[in-house]
Coordinates of C-alpha atoms in Angstrom, one line a residue:
M1 CA -20.8 7.4 15.9
R2 CA -19.7 4.4 18.2
E3 CA -22.1 2.5 16.3
E4 CA -21.3 3.7 13.0
A5 CA -17.4 2.8 14.0
R6 CA -19.2 -1.1 14.2
S7 CA -20.2 -1.4 11.0
R8 CA -16.9 -2.0 8.6
N9 CA -17.5 -4.3 5.5
R10 CA -15.6 -7.2 4.7
S11 CA -13.4 -5.4 2.5
G12 CA -12.4 -3.1 5.5
Y13 CA -14.0 0.4 4.4
H14 CA -15.7 2.2 7.1
P15 CA -17.7 4.8 6.7
G16 CA -16.6 7.1 9.2
I17 CA -12.8 7.2 7.2
V18 CA -13.0 9.2 4.5
S19 CA -11.1 8.0 1.3
E20 CA -9.5 11.0 -1.0
S21 CA -11.5 10.0 -3.8
K22 CA -14.7 11.5 -1.5
V23 CA -12.9 14.3 -0.2
G24 CA -13.7 16.3 -3.2
A25 CA -13.3 20.0 -4.1
E26 CA -14.8 20.9 -1.3
I27 CA -12.1 20.9 2.0
R28 CA -9.4 21.4 -0.6
G29 CA -6.8 23.9 1.4
R30 CA -9.4 24.3 3.7
L31 CA -9.0 21.7 6.4
H32 CA -8.1 22.5 10.0
A33 CA -7.0 20.8 13.0
E34 CA -5.3 21.0 16.1
T35 CA -3.1 18.2 15.7
I36 CA -2.5 16.5 12.8
I37 CA -1.2 12.5 13.2
V38 CA 0.8 11.1 9.8
G39 CA 1.1 7.4 9.9
G40 CA -2.3 5.4 10.4
G41 CA -0.5 2.5 11.6
V42 CA -0.6 0.9 15.5
I43 CA 1.8 4.0 16.9
G44 CA -0.3 6.9 14.6
C45 CA -4.3 5.3 15.1
A46 CA -2.7 4.8 19.2
I47 CA -2.1 8.4 19.5
A48 CA -5.2 9.4 17.9
C49 CA -7.0 7.5 20.5
E50 CA -5.3 8.7 23.4
L51 CA -5.3 12.8 22.4
A52 CA -9.2 12.5 21.4
T53 CA -9.9 10.8 24.8
R54 CA -8.2 13.9 26.1
G55 CA -10.6 16.0 24.6
H56 CA -8.3 17.3 21.5
D57 CA -9.1 18.0 18.3
V58 CA -7.2 15.4 16.0
L59 CA -6.9 14.5 12.0
L60 CA -5.4 11.2 11.1
V61 CA -4.1 11.1 7.6
E62 CA -2.8 7.8 6.1
R63 CA -1.5 7.4 2.8
A64 CA -3.2 3.9 2.0
R65 CA -5.4 1.9 4.4
I66 CA -5.3 1.9 8.2
A67 CA -3.1 -1.3 9.6
G68 CA -1.8 -1.6 5.8
G69 CA 1.7 -1.6 6.5
T70 CA 4.2 -3.2 9.4
S71 CA 1.2 -3.2 12.0
C72 CA -0.6 -5.7 10.2
A73 CA 2.2 -7.6 9.6
A74 CA 3.3 -8.1 13.4
A75 CA 2.9 -11.1 15.4
G76 CA 1.7 -8.9 18.5
M77 CA 3.7 -10.1 21.5
L78 CA 3.7 -8.2 24.4
A79 CA 6.9 -9.6 25.1
A80 CA 8.3 -6.8 27.5
D81 CA 10.2 -9.3 30.2
S82 CA 11.2 -11.8 27.3
E83 CA 12.3 -9.2 24.6
E84 CA 16.2 -8.1 24.9
F85 CA 16.6 -5.0 25.9
T86 CA 20.2 -3.2 26.1
H87 CA 18.7 0.4 27.1
A88 CA 16.9 0.9 30.0
V89 CA 14.4 3.3 29.5
M90 CA 13.0 0.6 26.9
A91 CA 12.9 -1.8 29.6
K92 CA 10.7 0.4 31.8
L93 CA 8.8 1.9 28.7
A94 CA 7.6 -1.7 27.5
R95 CA 6.2 -2.7 31.0
Q96 CA 4.7 -0.1 31.4
S97 CA 3.1 0.0 28.1
R98 CA 1.9 -3.6 28.8
A99 CA 0.6 -2.6 32.3
L100 CA -1.2 0.3 30.3
L101 CA -2.9 -1.4 27.2
H102 CA -4.0 -4.3 30.0
E103 CA -6.0 -1.4 32.0
Q104 CA -7.0 0.3 28.7
K105 CA -8.4 -3.3 27.4
E106 CA -11.9 -2.5 28.7
R107 CA -12.6 1.1 27.6
I108 CA -11.1 0.7 24.0
S109 CA -13.0 -2.7 23.5
S110 CA -16.2 -0.8 24.7
L111 CA -15.3 2.3 22.3
S112 CA -14.8 0.3 19.4
G113 CA -16.7 -2.7 19.7
V114 CA -13.3 -4.3 18.6
E115 CA -11.9 -7.6 20.4
M116 CA -8.5 -6.6 20.3
G117 CA -7.7 -10.7 21.1
L118 CA -5.4 -9.6 24.4
Q119 CA -4.4 -12.9 26.2
Q120 CA -2.2 -13.5 29.2
H121 CA -0.9 -16.9 28.8
G122 CA 2.5 -16.6 29.7
F123 CA 5.9 -16.5 27.3
I124 CA 7.8 -19.6 27.5
T125 CA 12.1 -19.3 27.2
P126 CA 13.2 -23.2 26.5
F127 CA 16.9 -24.7 26.4
R128 CA 18.1 -27.2 25.4
S129 CA 21.0 -27.2 27.8
Y130 CA 22.6 -26.0 30.7
S131 CA 25.3 -24.4 28.7
E132 CA 22.1 -22.4 26.3
V133 CA 20.9 -21.6 29.9
S134 CA 24.2 -19.8 31.2
S135 CA 25.3 -18.4 28.0
Y136 CA 21.7 -16.5 27.8
K137 CA 21.7 -15.4 31.3
N138 CA 25.5 -14.0 30.5
N139 CA 23.7 -12.0 27.5
R140 CA 20.4 -10.5 29.8
S141 CA 22.8 -10.2 32.9
S142 CA 21.8 -6.1 32.4
T143 CA 17.8 -6.6 31.9
L144 CA 16.9 -10.1 32.7
S145 CA 13.1 -9.7 34.2
T146 CA 12.8 -10.5 38.3
E147 CA 9.3 -11.6 37.1
H148 CA 10.4 -15.3 35.4
I149 CA 10.0 -19.0 37.1
W150 CA 12.4 -21.7 36.2
W151 CA 11.3 -24.7 34.9
D152 CA 13.2 -27.7 35.2
R153 CA 13.0 -31.2 32.8
I154 CA 10.3 -32.4 35.2
A155 CA 8.5 -28.8 35.5
V156 CA 8.6 -28.4 31.6
Q157 CA 6.7 -31.5 30.9
Q158 CA 3.9 -30.7 33.4
E159 CA 3.0 -27.4 32.5
A160 CA 3.9 -27.7 28.7
S161 CA 3.6 -31.2 27.8
W162 CA 3.4 -30.4 23.7
L163 CA 7.0 -28.9 23.7
N164 CA 10.0 -31.2 23.0
R165 CA 11.0 -33.9 25.6
D166 CA 14.2 -33.1 25.5
T167 CA 14.0 -29.7 26.4
Y168 CA 16.4 -29.3 29.3
G169 CA 14.5 -26.1 31.1
A170 CA 12.8 -23.5 30.7
F171 CA 12.1 -19.9 31.8
Y172 CA 8.2 -19.1 32.4
R173 CA 7.0 -15.5 32.4
P174 CA 3.7 -15.2 33.4
S175 CA 2.7 -11.9 32.7
E176 CA 4.0 -11.6 29.3
S177 CA 0.7 -11.3 26.8
E178 CA 0.1 -11.2 23.4
V179 CA -3.0 -9.5 21.0
L180 CA -3.9 -9.7 17.0
P181 CA -2.1 -6.6 15.8
V182 CA -4.6 -5.7 13.3
N183 CA -7.4 -5.8 15.8
L184 CA -5.5 -3.7 18.0
T185 CA -5.0 -1.1 15.7
Q186 CA -8.3 -1.1 14.3
A187 CA -9.5 -0.8 18.4
Y188 CA -7.7 2.4 18.4
V189 CA -9.0 4.0 15.6
R190 CA -12.4 3.3 15.8
S191 CA -12.2 5.0 19.3
A192 CA -10.3 7.3 18.6
Q193 CA -13.4 8.3 16.1
A194 CA -15.7 7.5 19.0
M195 CA -13.9 10.6 21.0
G196 CA -14.3 12.7 17.9
A197 CA -11.0 12.1 16.0
R198 CA -11.3 12.1 12.1
V199 CA -9.4 9.8 10.0
M200 CA -8.5 10.0 6.4
E201 CA -7.3 6.9 3.9
G202 CA -5.6 7.1 0.4
V203 CA -3.9 10.8 1.5
Q204 CA -0.7 11.0 -0.7
D205 CA 2.0 12.8 -1.5
V206 CA 2.3 14.3 2.2
R207 CA 5.1 16.8 3.2
L208 CA 6.0 19.3 6.2
H209 CA 4.3 22.9 5.4
T210 CA 6.6 25.0 7.6
N211 CA 7.7 28.7 8.1
V212 CA 9.7 30.3 10.1
N213 CA 7.4 29.9 13.1
G214 CA 7.7 26.2 12.6
V215 CA 4.9 23.5 11.2
Q216 CA 2.0 24.9 10.1
G217 CA 0.9 21.6 8.8
I218 CA 0.9 19.4 6.1
E219 CA 0.9 19.5 2.1
T220 CA -0.9 16.7 0.2
S221 CA -2.3 15.4 -2.7
I222 CA -5.8 17.1 -2.0
G223 CA -4.5 20.1 -0.7
T224 CA -3.0 21.9 2.1
M225 CA -4.3 20.7 5.8
T226 CA -3.4 23.4 8.4
S227 CA -2.7 22.7 12.2
R228 CA -0.9 23.7 15.4
N229 CA 1.0 20.3 15.7
V230 CA 2.2 17.3 13.2
I231 CA 2.9 14.2 14.4
I232 CA 4.9 11.8 12.3
A233 CA 4.3 8.4 12.7
T234 CA 5.0 7.0 9.3
G235 CA 7.5 4.1 10.3
L236 CA 9.5 3.1 7.4
H237 CA 8.8 6.4 6.1
G238 CA 9.2 9.0 8.7
E239 CA 13.2 9.7 7.5
E240 CA 11.8 10.7 4.4
L241 CA 9.4 13.3 6.4
M242 CA 11.8 14.5 8.8
R243 CA 14.3 15.0 5.8
H244 CA 12.0 17.3 4.1
V245 CA 12.8 20.4 7.1
G246 CA 16.6 19.7 7.3
L247 CA 16.6 17.1 9.7
K248 CA 18.1 13.6 10.1
S249 CA 16.0 10.6 12.2
P250 CA 18.0 7.3 9.9
V251 CA 15.6 4.3 9.7
L252 CA 17.1 1.3 8.7
P253 CA 14.4 -1.8 7.2
V254 CA 14.6 -5.1 8.6
K255 CA 12.2 -7.8 6.4
G256 CA 10.6 -10.5 8.3
E257 CA 8.3 -13.4 7.0
I258 CA 5.6 -15.2 9.4
A259 CA 3.6 -18.6 9.0
A260 CA 0.2 -18.8 10.3
V261 CA -0.9 -22.7 10.8
Q262 CA -3.8 -24.3 12.4
F263 CA -4.7 -27.5 14.7
S264 CA -7.7 -29.7 13.8
P265 CA -9.7 -30.7 17.1
H266 CA -8.7 -34.2 16.9
H267 CA -5.3 -32.7 17.1
A268 CA -5.8 -30.4 19.6
G269 CA -4.0 -31.9 22.8
Y270 CA -0.5 -31.3 20.4
R271 CA -1.5 -27.2 20.0
P272 CA 0.7 -24.8 22.6
D273 CA -1.3 -23.2 25.3
K274 CA 1.0 -20.9 25.9
T275 CA 3.7 -18.6 23.9
V276 CA 7.4 -20.1 22.8
Y277 CA 9.7 -17.4 23.0
A278 CA 13.1 -18.9 22.1
E279 CA 16.4 -17.7 20.5
D280 CA 15.3 -19.0 17.5
I281 CA 11.6 -19.2 16.6
Y282 CA 8.5 -17.9 18.5
I283 CA 5.3 -19.3 18.4
V284 CA 2.0 -17.3 19.1
P285 CA -1.2 -19.6 19.9
K286 CA -3.6 -16.7 18.6
A287 CA -7.3 -15.7 20.5
N288 CA -8.6 -16.5 16.4
G289 CA -7.8 -19.8 17.2
E290 CA -4.2 -19.9 14.5
V291 CA -0.8 -20.5 15.4
W292 CA 1.9 -18.2 14.5
I293 CA 5.3 -18.9 13.7
G294 CA 8.0 -16.0 13.1
A295 CA 10.0 -14.5 12.0
T296 CA 13.1 -14.6 10.0
S297 CA 15.2 -11.0 9.8
L298 CA 16.5 -9.9 7.0
P299 CA 17.5 -6.5 7.0
G300 CA 17.8 -3.9 4.2
R301 CA 15.0 -6.1 2.6
T302 CA 11.9 -4.0 1.6
D303 CA 10.1 -6.5 -0.5
M304 CA 7.0 -8.4 0.9
N305 CA 7.7 -11.5 -1.0
V306 CA 7.5 -14.7 0.9
S307 CA 10.1 -17.0 0.3
V308 CA 10.1 -20.9 0.4
Q309 CA 13.3 -20.7 2.3
G310 CA 12.3 -18.7 5.3
I311 CA 8.8 -20.6 5.8
Q312 CA 11.1 -24.2 5.7
K313 CA 13.5 -21.8 8.2
L314 CA 10.6 -21.0 10.5
L315 CA 8.5 -24.3 10.3
A316 CA 11.6 -26.4 10.9
A317 CA 12.4 -24.5 14.1
A318 CA 9.4 -24.8 15.3
T319 CA 8.7 -28.6 14.4
N320 CA 11.9 -28.6 16.6
W321 CA 10.5 -27.2 19.9
V322 CA 6.8 -29.1 19.0
P323 CA 7.0 -31.8 17.2
G324 CA 3.2 -31.8 17.3
M325 CA 3.3 -28.8 14.9
K326 CA 3.8 -31.3 12.6
E327 CA 0.2 -32.1 12.6
A328 CA -1.3 -28.8 12.3
H329 CA -2.4 -27.1 8.8
F330 CA -0.9 -24.7 7.1
I331 CA -3.1 -21.6 6.5
R332 CA -1.4 -18.8 4.8
A333 CA 2.3 -16.9 5.8
W334 CA 3.2 -13.1 4.9
A335 CA 5.8 -10.7 4.8
G336 CA 6.6 -7.5 6.5
V337 CA 9.1 -4.9 6.7
R338 CA 10.1 -3.1 10.1
P339 CA 11.3 0.0 10.9
S340 CA 14.7 0.0 12.8
T341 CA 17.4 2.9 13.8
P342 CA 21.0 3.1 14.3
D343 CA 21.2 2.6 17.8
G344 CA 18.0 0.2 18.3
L345 CA 15.8 3.0 19.8
P346 CA 12.2 4.5 18.4
Y347 CA 12.2 8.5 17.7
V348 CA 9.8 10.0 20.1
G349 CA 9.6 13.1 21.0
A350 CA 9.5 17.1 19.9
C351 CA 11.5 18.6 17.2
D352 CA 13.4 21.6 19.1
S353 CA 14.3 23.4 16.0
V354 CA 10.7 23.1 14.4
P355 CA 8.3 24.4 16.8
G356 CA 5.1 22.4 16.5
L357 CA 6.8 19.2 14.7
F358 CA 7.0 15.8 16.9
A359 CA 8.3 12.2 15.9
A360 CA 7.3 8.8 17.1
F361 CA 8.6 6.3 14.6
G362 CA 11.6 3.7 14.3
H363 CA 9.8 1.6 17.0
Y364 CA 11.3 -1.8 15.2
R365 CA 9.6 -5.1 16.2
N366 CA 8.2 -3.3 19.4
G367 CA 5.7 -1.1 18.1
I368 CA 2.6 -3.2 19.3
L369 CA 4.2 -3.8 22.8
L370 CA 5.0 0.0 22.7
S371 CA 1.6 1.7 21.7
A372 CA -0.2 2.5 24.2
I373 CA 3.1 4.5 26.1
T374 CA 4.2 6.1 23.0
A375 CA 0.6 7.2 22.8
S376 CA 0.3 8.5 26.2
L377 CA 3.9 10.3 25.7
M378 CA 2.8 11.8 22.8
A379 CA -0.2 13.5 24.6
D380 CA 1.7 14.6 27.4
L381 CA 4.2 16.3 25.2
I382 CA 1.4 18.1 23.4
C383 CA 0.1 19.0 26.7
G384 CA 3.3 20.7 27.3
K385 CA 5.7 18.4 29.1
T386 CA 9.2 18.0 28.2
S387 CA 11.1 14.7 27.1
E388 CA 13.4 15.6 30.3
E389 CA 9.9 15.4 32.7
L390 CA 8.8 12.1 31.2
G391 CA 12.8 10.7 31.1
I392 CA 12.7 10.0 26.9
Q393 CA 15.9 12.2 26.3
D394 CA 17.8 9.5 24.5
L395 CA 14.6 9.1 22.6
C396 CA 14.8 12.5 21.0
P397 CA 14.2 12.4 17.3
E398 CA 17.2 15.0 16.5
R399 CA 19.9 13.2 18.3
W400 CA 21.7 12.4 15.1
N401 CA 21.8 15.8 13.9
T402 CA 23.3 16.8 17.3
K403 CA 25.9 13.7 17.0
E404 CA 26.7 15.1 13.8
V405 CA 27.4 18.6 14.9
L406 CA 29.4 17.8 18.3
Q407 CA 32.0 15.7 15.7

C-alpha cells in the first residue's frame, strides 16, 4: 500500500482513492466502517491519519477532490506565536499543534512518500515607528508570546537586509514554521491509507443517517454507509450537515486572495529568507522556491474570483516592506474561502445530543496550524475521553444550541 501511495499521476488521481464512478453497485448500501470522516481537507485527512495510526477502521469521504477546497488555498503558516488569539485555549492548542507536527514530520513523510515542505526559519513582525510597537503590545498584552526577540533598526538590517531600510524595528519569533498546504494534506491522507484507511472522492449528497440511538452512518449519492461514529470535518459545509440533525453550528465564509511570485537567480539577494508577518501583509518564502503573498479578507464572499484590486493591494504592501519584491516574477494568484465562526472558536468535540456524532470544522485561517492537535483530540474523543478531560469544553459543537436555550 505504501508503494501505491507514491504513484499519483499529474492529474492528481491516486489509485488508492476510490471515486464515485468506480464504486459501482457492488457496495451500494453495504459499505461499513467503525468511523466515517466527512471532508477531505487538511482537518479530515489529519484525523484519518491519526485514527488509522491508532489502529481504527476509518473511511474518509470527500464530495470533490482531496485538498480541493480551503486547504489548497491556504498559505500554510504555523503562526502559533505570531497569530493574535483572543482565547487562551486557542493559543495553547496552536503551540501544541505546531510542536506535534514537527514531531510527526519524519513518520508522516516516510509513510506517505510526500515532502510536506515544512520549514522553520522564523517569522518577522516589522514596525514603522515606536507608536506602532506600543499599539501592537497593547493590543496583544494577553497573548504576546514570551518567545520573541526584539530587533532594533540596526539588527533588522543585519538579520534581514532585504527589509525596507526605514523599518523601525521588529519582533523575531524563531519557532514559527510553515508548510506547503496541499503537500501536508496529501501526506496525511496517504499516510492514513498506508495504515489501512479507505478514502473515497466524489461522494455527493451526504446526509447524516440517525435514529433514536444516535448516528448510524451517512446517506450518500451512492447509497448508505454505516458506521459507529461520524466526524464532520467539512469546513464551510459543516453547518449544513449539523442542521440535518437539528443542531446549530453557524459558519461564516471569509474569502481571501493570495499571490505567488518567484525571484530569478540574478535577484536572489532580494528574496526574503524568513516569513514577514506584518499587520497589513504576510510574505512567505516556500520550500518550492516561490514566495507567497497574502491575504485579503472579504467576509461573506464565497466566490473564487481573484480581483485586480485585491492583488494590487497585496503586491503594493509587500513591495513596501520588501522593496526588492518589484524584481520578482509574478507566477499566479488564487482565492479561497475560510470557514469562520461567530466567536472565533472552531467546533471540535462530541455532539452529546446525537451519540456517535463528532465535529471538527470552523478553524477559519488556522486549519493548517491546528490540524495535528485537532486530529489528536478527535482520536482521544473517539477513544472515550471527554472534552472536560481534554480541556476543550469551549469548543463544544453544540454551544450555540445551549446559548439559545439559556436565553
